[in-house]
Amino acid sequence: MIKAERKPVSEIMKMLSATGDCNNVVVAGCGTCVTICFAGGEQEVESLVQEVKIADSTCGRDPRTYTETTPQRQCEVEFIEPLEDAVTGADAVISLACGVGVQVLAERYPDTQVIPGLNTTFMGPPVKQGEWYENCAGCGDCVLGWTAGVCPVARCAKSMMNGPCGGSQDGKCEVGKDIDCGWALIVSGLSRKGQLDFIAKAAKAKDWSPSSHGGQRKMTREDLMI
Amino acid sequence: MSHRSNLERVLKSGEFAVTAELGPPKSASAEIVKEKARMLEGYCEAANITDCQTAIVRLSSIAAGVLAQNEGLEPVIQMTCRDRNRIGIQADLLGASALGARNLLCLTGDHQSFGNHPKSKNVFDMDSISLLKMVKGMCEGRFECGEEMKEAPTFFIGAAENPFADPFEFRAPRLAMKAEAGAEFIQTQIIYNIDKFKEWMRQVRELGAHEKTYILAGVAPLKSAGMAKYMKKNVPGMDVPDEYIERMANAADPKAEGIQICVEVLEEVRAVEGVSGAHVMAIEWEEAVPEIMEKAGLLPRP
């Protein structure tokens, strides 16, 4: 799932102030990925509204009207259409969706200022309550079948494709002792399966053209088109 | 016997070869490079010119290499994958060869978070092994994309390996992978833990990799007990036994003791089967190299 974290309220207020005299503000959460990681769900919308109200009154501003809404998804137009009246009538929308949702909203309502309330961080699973890690970089050319199900692109600080660098120590990455060395995991996973020879098969330089380095990516499926 | 560089000539002759290291300055000073080159000239076959080591911006490896070459010191150009993609790397390597550089060390490179521009974006389009493979192809007249070139660059190709990194059981196979990809010589990480190095070399010999590539054992003089402790604690993959830290701490003249330890390590690793030479890394202490070489009985150079 997509992970995100809340921007500091000061940064959100700075963007709001730059937008002009916004008296009518919509705060829109998103009910899927960012709800699960406790960054942009209904509760986070409610608490952000409390925070911005406090920030407003601290600087002696007249109270604004805040409208709270949390559609199931902001990343698909059909889910944000019910917000149309609220959004078009607002001076600004603070979106607590990932960057995908923020952009879908901004594109659908080009005359409304849409302010991101989150920093979208990565794709990854929860490890335990309150902890997540990145494990997929969306590179467009999956090699997990050769690497014991551990991604060398997302889980190696240097995205190495041919084994661990010289900075792997006690299973940890040289960049930080709290980061597992992806290649230590790959080597132990492949050893367990008797597949260490899989490593040498990747030796050629990776084709990055299916990744974001090839410009904005698009996907079409003619079989699904109506 | 034909050879591309002095380093290759000595290694091929079967003599114990020595490379040193020259760290370019954090400035545009040609004079510093020249001075260091004059210090090392005659005491080694060639010297590595580091490529923004530990991700700190320094005068470029190729430019400093040419300056060193003009002073009579043969350079080993270093090329990392951190700062350039395959287009930049190939362009720079064509330039290096055109300027007469003949030794090339292919590295993945230290992560930028260690250096003085931790907010930068890294490249890592390739890693050391795919870089080796690409360079080998270039020397045969092919770009990475497969396109042919009219005049191929000429390099004696090397790589590094760290016997003290983990997973330990994968370090010897990784050296074999590098040899397979095109590394004609390997310089190791600095050795202080001799037992572990010997065990690693045993595994290397078991794979027959020492017969496919020349192995130069990395040694370095410690400057102080503080430096020894720092290296043990903070430098990834650096294994400094407590015995050396104590010797450094108790020494009346720590620098002399550091040189003495370096000479002892050099003599021990020199005796290990499959070791063809040493890589003497006197980091920001190039003037220590002549003394180390003298004490180790490695002068004059062949």
PDB file of N, CA and C in Angstrom, chain A residues 157-171 174-175 177 183-184 187 191 196 199-200 203-208 213, chain B residues 86 108-111 113-114 121-122 124-130 133 144 162 164-167 169-171 174 177 233 236-238:
ATOM      1  N   ALA A 157      20.273   0.384  -0.763  1.00  0.00           N
ATOM      2  CA  ALA A 157      20.438   1.845  -0.872  1.00  0.00           C
ATOM      3  C   ALA A 157      21.073   2.236  -2.195  1.00  0.00           C
ATOM      4  N   LYS A 158      21.762   1.281  -2.833  1.00  0.00           N
ATOM      5  CA  LYS A 158      22.412   1.578  -4.105  1.00  0.00           C
ATOM      6  C   LYS A 158      21.718   0.847  -5.255  1.00  0.00           C
ATOM      7  N   SER A 159      20.573   0.245  -4.973  1.00  0.00           N
ATOM      8  CA  SER A 159      19.832  -0.538  -5.982  1.00  0.00           C
ATOM      9  C   SER A 159      20.767  -1.467  -6.746  1.00  0.00           C
ATOM     10  N   MET A 160      21.626  -2.162  -6.019  1.00  0.00           N
ATOM     11  CA  MET A 160      22.578  -3.053  -6.681  1.00  0.00           C
ATOM     12  C   MET A 160      21.851  -4.267  -7.227  1.00  0.00           C
ATOM     13  N   MET A 161      22.303  -4.743  -8.371  1.00  0.00           N
ATOM     14  CA  MET A 161      21.630  -5.874  -8.998  1.00  0.00           C
ATOM     15  C   MET A 161      22.468  -7.149  -8.945  1.00  0.00           C
ATOM     16  N   ASN A 162      23.691  -7.054  -8.435  1.00  0.00           N
ATOM     17  CA  ASN A 162      24.598  -8.206  -8.490  1.00  0.00           C
ATOM     18  C   ASN A 162      25.267  -8.516  -7.162  1.00  0.00           C
ATOM     19  N   GLY A 163      24.497  -8.508  -6.114  1.00  0.00           N
ATOM     20  CA  GLY A 163      25.065  -8.888  -4.823  1.00  0.00           C
ATOM     21  C   GLY A 163      25.376  -7.709  -3.945  1.00  0.00           C
ATOM     22  N   PRO A 164      25.657  -7.992  -2.656  1.00  0.00           N
ATOM     23  CA  PRO A 164      25.833  -6.934  -1.658  1.00  0.00           C
ATOM     24  C   PRO A 164      27.116  -6.131  -1.870  1.00  0.00           C
ATOM     25  N   CYS A 165      27.076  -4.850  -1.563  1.00  0.00           N
ATOM     26  CA  CYS A 165      28.287  -4.034  -1.632  1.00  0.00           C
ATOM     27  C   CYS A 165      29.145  -4.315  -0.403  1.00  0.00           C
ATOM     28  N   GLY A 166      30.268  -3.640  -0.311  1.00  0.00           N
ATOM     29  CA  GLY A 166      31.208  -3.886   0.786  1.00  0.00           C
ATOM     30  C   GLY A 166      30.786  -3.257   2.104  1.00  0.00           C
ATOM     31  N   GLY A 167      29.615  -2.645   2.119  1.00  0.00           N
ATOM     32  CA  GLY A 167      29.178  -1.979   3.349  1.00  0.00           C
ATOM     33  C   GLY A 167      28.150  -2.770   4.132  1.00  0.00           C
ATOM     34  N   SER A 168      27.879  -4.002   3.707  1.00  0.00           N
ATOM     35  CA  SER A 168      26.898  -4.836   4.412  1.00  0.00           C
ATOM     36  C   SER A 168      27.557  -5.435   5.650  1.00  0.00           C
ATOM     37  N   GLN A 169      26.962  -5.195   6.807  1.00  0.00           N
ATOM     38  CA  GLN A 169      27.589  -5.673   8.047  1.00  0.00           C
ATOM     39  C   GLN A 169      26.523  -6.188   9.006  1.00  0.00           C
ATOM     40  N   ASP A 170      26.703  -7.412   9.448  1.00  0.00           N
ATOM     41  CA  ASP A 170      25.751  -8.040  10.384  1.00  0.00           C
ATOM     42  C   ASP A 170      24.305  -7.918   9.884  1.00  0.00           C
ATOM     43  N   GLY A 171      24.129  -8.046   8.605  1.00  0.00           N
ATOM     44  CA  GLY A 171      22.774  -8.007   8.044  1.00  0.00           C
ATOM     45  C   GLY A 171      22.209  -6.604   7.898  1.00  0.00           C
ATOM     46  N   GLU A 174      25.004  -0.127   5.237  1.00  0.00           N
ATOM     47  CA  GLU A 174      25.973   0.879   5.696  1.00  0.00           C
ATOM     48  C   GLU A 174      25.324   2.244   5.920  1.00  0.00           C
ATOM     49  N   VAL A 175      24.196   2.451   5.276  1.00  0.00           N
ATOM     50  CA  VAL A 175      23.540   3.760   5.390  1.00  0.00           C
ATOM     51  C   VAL A 175      22.916   3.975   6.769  1.00  0.00           C
ATOM     52  N   LYS A 177      22.011   1.662  10.681  1.00  0.00           N
ATOM     53  CA  LYS A 177      21.945   0.384  11.403  1.00  0.00           C
ATOM     54  C   LYS A 177      20.502  -0.102  11.591  1.00  0.00           C
ATOM     55  N   TRP A 183      20.424  -7.166   0.312  1.00  0.00           N
ATOM     56  CA  TRP A 183      21.197  -8.257  -0.284  1.00  0.00           C
ATOM     57  C   TRP A 183      21.556  -9.347   0.710  1.00  0.00           C
ATOM     58  N   ALA A 184      21.692  -8.992   1.986  1.00  0.00           N
ATOM     59  CA  ALA A 184      21.908 -10.034   3.001  1.00  0.00           C
ATOM     60  C   ALA A 184      20.666 -10.918   3.043  1.00  0.00           C
ATOM     61  N   VAL A 187      20.664 -13.060  -0.219  1.00  0.00           N
ATOM     62  CA  VAL A 187      21.643 -14.156  -0.164  1.00  0.00           C
ATOM     63  C   VAL A 187      21.138 -15.262   0.761  1.00  0.00           C
ATOM     64  N   SER A 191      20.115 -18.943  -0.492  1.00  0.00           N
ATOM     65  CA  SER A 191      20.856 -20.087   0.070  1.00  0.00           C
ATOM     66  C   SER A 191      19.864 -21.128   0.569  1.00  0.00           C
ATOM     67  N   LEU A 196      21.550 -19.896  -5.070  1.00  0.00           N
ATOM     68  CA  LEU A 196      22.542 -18.810  -5.092  1.00  0.00           C
ATOM     69  C   LEU A 196      23.026 -18.480  -6.505  1.00  0.00           C
ATOM     70  N   ILE A 199      21.929 -15.319  -8.719  1.00  0.00           N
ATOM     71  CA  ILE A 199      22.478 -13.961  -8.657  1.00  0.00           C
ATOM     72  C   ILE A 199      23.229 -13.595  -9.934  1.00  0.00           C
ATOM     73  N   ALA A 200      24.076 -14.510 -10.384  1.00  0.00           N
ATOM     74  CA  ALA A 200      24.913 -14.235 -11.559  1.00  0.00           C
ATOM     75  C   ALA A 200      24.073 -13.981 -12.812  1.00  0.00           C
ATOM     76  N   ALA A 203      23.623 -10.185 -14.215  1.00  0.00           N
ATOM     77  CA  ALA A 203      24.808  -9.335 -14.383  1.00  0.00           C
ATOM     78  C   ALA A 203      24.743  -8.135 -15.343  1.00  0.00           C
ATOM     79  N   LYS A 204      23.948  -8.197 -16.372  1.00  0.00           N
ATOM     80  CA  LYS A 204      23.898  -7.059 -17.291  1.00  0.00           C
ATOM     81  C   LYS A 204      23.269  -5.846 -16.596  1.00  0.00           C
ATOM     82  N   ALA A 205      23.638  -4.645 -17.042  1.00  0.00           N
ATOM     83  CA  ALA A 205      23.074  -3.437 -16.436  1.00  0.00           C
ATOM     84  C   ALA A 205      21.554  -3.451 -16.581  1.00  0.00           C
ATOM     85  N   LYS A 206      20.888  -3.031 -15.537  1.00  0.00           N
ATOM     86  CA  LYS A 206      19.424  -3.062 -15.533  1.00  0.00           C
ATOM     87  C   LYS A 206      18.838  -2.100 -16.573  1.00  0.00           C
ATOM     88  N   ASP A 207      17.727  -2.526 -17.153  1.00  0.00           N
ATOM     89  CA  ASP A 207      16.978  -1.658 -18.074  1.00  0.00           C
ATOM     90  C   ASP A 207      16.045  -0.803 -17.227  1.00  0.00           C
ATOM     91  N   TRP A 208      16.372   0.481 -17.134  1.00  0.00           N
ATOM     92  CA  TRP A 208      15.557   1.372 -16.301  1.00  0.00           C
ATOM     93  C   TRP A 208      14.451   2.047 -17.098  1.00  0.00           C
ATOM     94  N   HIS A 213      12.356   6.650 -14.996  1.00  0.00           N
ATOM     95  CA  HIS A 213      13.396   7.300 -15.782  1.00  0.00           C
ATOM     96  C   HIS A 213      13.051   7.371 -17.266  1.00  0.00           C
TER      97      HIS A 213
ATOM     98  N   ARG B  86      25.312   5.414 -17.286  1.00  0.00           N
ATOM     99  CA  ARG B  86      26.188   4.719 -18.244  1.00  0.00           C
ATOM    100  C   ARG B  86      26.623   5.644 -19.384  1.00  0.00           C
ATOM    101  N   THR B 108      31.298   0.470  -7.133  1.00  0.00           N
ATOM    102  CA  THR B 108      29.913   0.936  -7.012  1.00  0.00           C
ATOM    103  C   THR B 108      29.929   2.346  -6.413  1.00  0.00           C
ATOM    104  N   GLY B 109      30.727   2.548  -5.389  1.00  0.00           N
ATOM    105  CA  GLY B 109      30.861   3.878  -4.780  1.00  0.00           C
ATOM    106  C   GLY B 109      30.178   3.971  -3.434  1.00  0.00           C
ATOM    107  N   ASP B 110      30.754   4.806  -2.565  1.00  0.00           N
ATOM    108  CA  ASP B 110      30.163   5.030  -1.244  1.00  0.00           C
ATOM    109  C   ASP B 110      28.850   5.787  -1.401  1.00  0.00           C
ATOM    110  N   HIS B 111      27.905   5.492  -0.550  1.00  0.00           N
ATOM    111  CA  HIS B 111      26.599   6.162  -0.611  1.00  0.00           C
ATOM    112  C   HIS B 111      26.756   7.640  -0.284  1.00  0.00           C
ATOM    113  N   SER B 113      25.064   9.573   1.397  1.00  0.00           N
ATOM    114  CA  SER B 113      24.692  10.011   2.747  1.00  0.00           C
ATOM    115  C   SER B 113      25.913  10.157   3.659  1.00  0.00           C
ATOM    116  N   PHE B 114      27.070   9.582   3.256  1.00  0.00           N
ATOM    117  CA  PHE B 114      28.289   9.710   4.071  1.00  0.00           C
ATOM    118  C   PHE B 114      29.035  11.014   3.804  1.00  0.00           C
ATOM    119  N   LYS B 121      20.915  13.617  -5.086  1.00  0.00           N
ATOM    120  CA  LYS B 121      20.269  12.432  -5.652  1.00  0.00           C
ATOM    121  C   LYS B 121      21.390  11.535  -6.178  1.00  0.00           C
ATOM    122  N   ASN B 122      21.303  10.255  -5.910  1.00  0.00           N
ATOM    123  CA  ASN B 122      22.351   9.380  -6.444  1.00  0.00           C
ATOM    124  C   ASN B 122      21.927   8.842  -7.815  1.00  0.00           C
ATOM    125  N   PHE B 124      23.491   5.410  -9.444  1.00  0.00           N
ATOM    126  CA  PHE B 124      23.463   3.942  -9.366  1.00  0.00           C
ATOM    127  C   PHE B 124      22.638   3.316 -10.490  1.00  0.00           C
ATOM    128  N   ASP B 125      22.920   3.795 -11.699  1.00  0.00           N
ATOM    129  CA  ASP B 125      22.343   3.208 -12.901  1.00  0.00           C
ATOM    130  C   ASP B 125      22.886   1.785 -13.036  1.00  0.00           C
ATOM    131  N   MET B 126      24.141   1.607 -12.558  1.00  0.00           N
ATOM    132  CA  MET B 126      24.812   0.316 -12.645  1.00  0.00           C
ATOM    133  C   MET B 126      25.406   0.014 -11.282  1.00  0.00           C
ATOM    134  N   ASP B 127      25.986  -1.169 -11.146  1.00  0.00           N
ATOM    135  CA  ASP B 127      26.796  -1.463  -9.957  1.00  0.00           C
ATOM    136  C   ASP B 127      28.172  -1.924 -10.442  1.00  0.00           C
ATOM    137  N   SER B 128      29.065  -2.195  -9.496  1.00  0.00           N
ATOM    138  CA  SER B 128      30.446  -2.485  -9.900  1.00  0.00           C
ATOM    139  C   SER B 128      30.521  -3.620 -10.915  1.00  0.00           C
ATOM    140  N   ILE B 129      29.678  -4.632 -10.754  1.00  0.00           N
ATOM    141  CA  ILE B 129      29.784  -5.791 -11.647  1.00  0.00           C
ATOM    142  C   ILE B 129      29.277  -5.479 -13.057  1.00  0.00           C
ATOM    143  N   SER B 130      28.157  -4.772 -13.141  1.00  0.00           N
ATOM    144  CA  SER B 130      27.705  -4.429 -14.499  1.00  0.00           C
ATOM    145  C   SER B 130      28.637  -3.393 -15.125  1.00  0.00           C
ATOM    146  N   LYS B 133      31.550  -5.334 -16.564  1.00  0.00           N
ATOM    147  CA  LYS B 133      31.111  -5.971 -17.798  1.00  0.00           C
ATOM    148  C   LYS B 133      31.069  -4.956 -18.952  1.00  0.00           C
ATOM    149  N   GLU B 144      27.883  -0.004 -24.229  1.00  0.00           N
ATOM    150  CA  GLU B 144      26.970  -0.831 -23.430  1.00  0.00           C
ATOM    151  C   GLU B 144      25.733  -1.224 -24.227  1.00  0.00           C
ATOM    152  N   ASN B 162      35.708  -6.543  -0.458  1.00  0.00           N
ATOM    153  CA  ASN B 162      35.881  -6.401   0.991  1.00  0.00           C
ATOM    154  C   ASN B 162      35.690  -7.745   1.678  1.00  0.00           C
ATOM    155  N   PHE B 164      35.837  -8.424   4.620  1.00  0.00           N
ATOM    156  CA  PHE B 164      35.336  -8.288   5.997  1.00  0.00           C
ATOM    157  C   PHE B 164      33.872  -7.862   6.046  1.00  0.00           C
ATOM    158  N   ALA B 165      33.267  -7.720   4.869  1.00  0.00           N
ATOM    159  CA  ALA B 165      31.847  -7.371   4.851  1.00  0.00           C
ATOM    160  C   ALA B 165      31.033  -8.657   4.945  1.00  0.00           C
ATOM    161  N   ASP B 166      29.754  -8.497   5.119  1.00  0.00           N
ATOM    162  CA  ASP B 166      28.842  -9.634   5.202  1.00  0.00           C
ATOM    163  C   ASP B 166      27.984  -9.673   3.941  1.00  0.00           C
ATOM    164  N   PRO B 167      27.303 -10.744   3.637  1.00  0.00           N
ATOM    165  CA  PRO B 167      27.451 -12.062   4.248  1.00  0.00           C
ATOM    166  C   PRO B 167      28.826 -12.641   3.878  1.00  0.00           C
ATOM    167  N   GLU B 169      30.139 -15.542   3.698  1.00  0.00           N
ATOM    168  CA  GLU B 169      30.218 -16.691   2.778  1.00  0.00           C
ATOM    169  C   GLU B 169      30.010 -16.285   1.318  1.00  0.00           C
ATOM    170  N   PHE B 170      29.523 -15.050   1.113  1.00  0.00           N
ATOM    171  CA  PHE B 170      29.293 -14.607  -0.262  1.00  0.00           C
ATOM    172  C   PHE B 170      30.434 -13.734  -0.789  1.00  0.00           C
ATOM    173  N   ARG B 171      31.424 -13.418   0.067  1.00  0.00           N
ATOM    174  CA  ARG B 171      32.468 -12.481  -0.372  1.00  0.00           C
ATOM    175  C   ARG B 171      33.441 -13.097  -1.375  1.00  0.00           C
ATOM    176  N   ARG B 174      31.701 -13.478  -4.659  1.00  0.00           N
ATOM    177  CA  ARG B 174      31.534 -12.164  -5.286  1.00  0.00           C
ATOM    178  C   ARG B 174      32.816 -11.745  -6.010  1.00  0.00           C
ATOM    179  N   MET B 177      32.752 -13.505  -9.168  1.00  0.00           N
ATOM    180  CA  MET B 177      31.828 -12.852 -10.105  1.00  0.00           C
ATOM    181  C   MET B 177      32.496 -11.659 -10.770  1.00  0.00           C
ATOM    182  N   LYS B 233      34.695   1.303  14.686  1.00  0.00           N
ATOM    183  CA  LYS B 233      33.311   1.614  15.035  1.00  0.00           C
ATOM    184  C   LYS B 233      32.499   2.179  13.857  1.00  0.00           C
ATOM    185  N   PRO B 236      32.160   1.078   7.701  1.00  0.00           N
ATOM    186  CA  PRO B 236      31.512  -0.198   7.424  1.00  0.00           C
ATOM    187  C   PRO B 236      32.510  -1.207   6.864  1.00  0.00           C
ATOM    188  N   GLY B 237      32.471  -2.388   7.396  1.00  0.00           N
ATOM    189  CA  GLY B 237      33.317  -3.455   6.881  1.00  0.00           C
ATOM    190  C   GLY B 237      34.774  -3.346   7.304  1.00  0.00           C
ATOM    191  N   MET B 238      35.053  -2.570   8.339  1.00  0.00           N
ATOM    192  CA  MET B 238      36.441  -2.438   8.813  1.00  0.00           C
ATOM    193  C   MET B 238      36.582  -3.191  10.132  1.00  0.00           C
TER     194      MET B 238
END
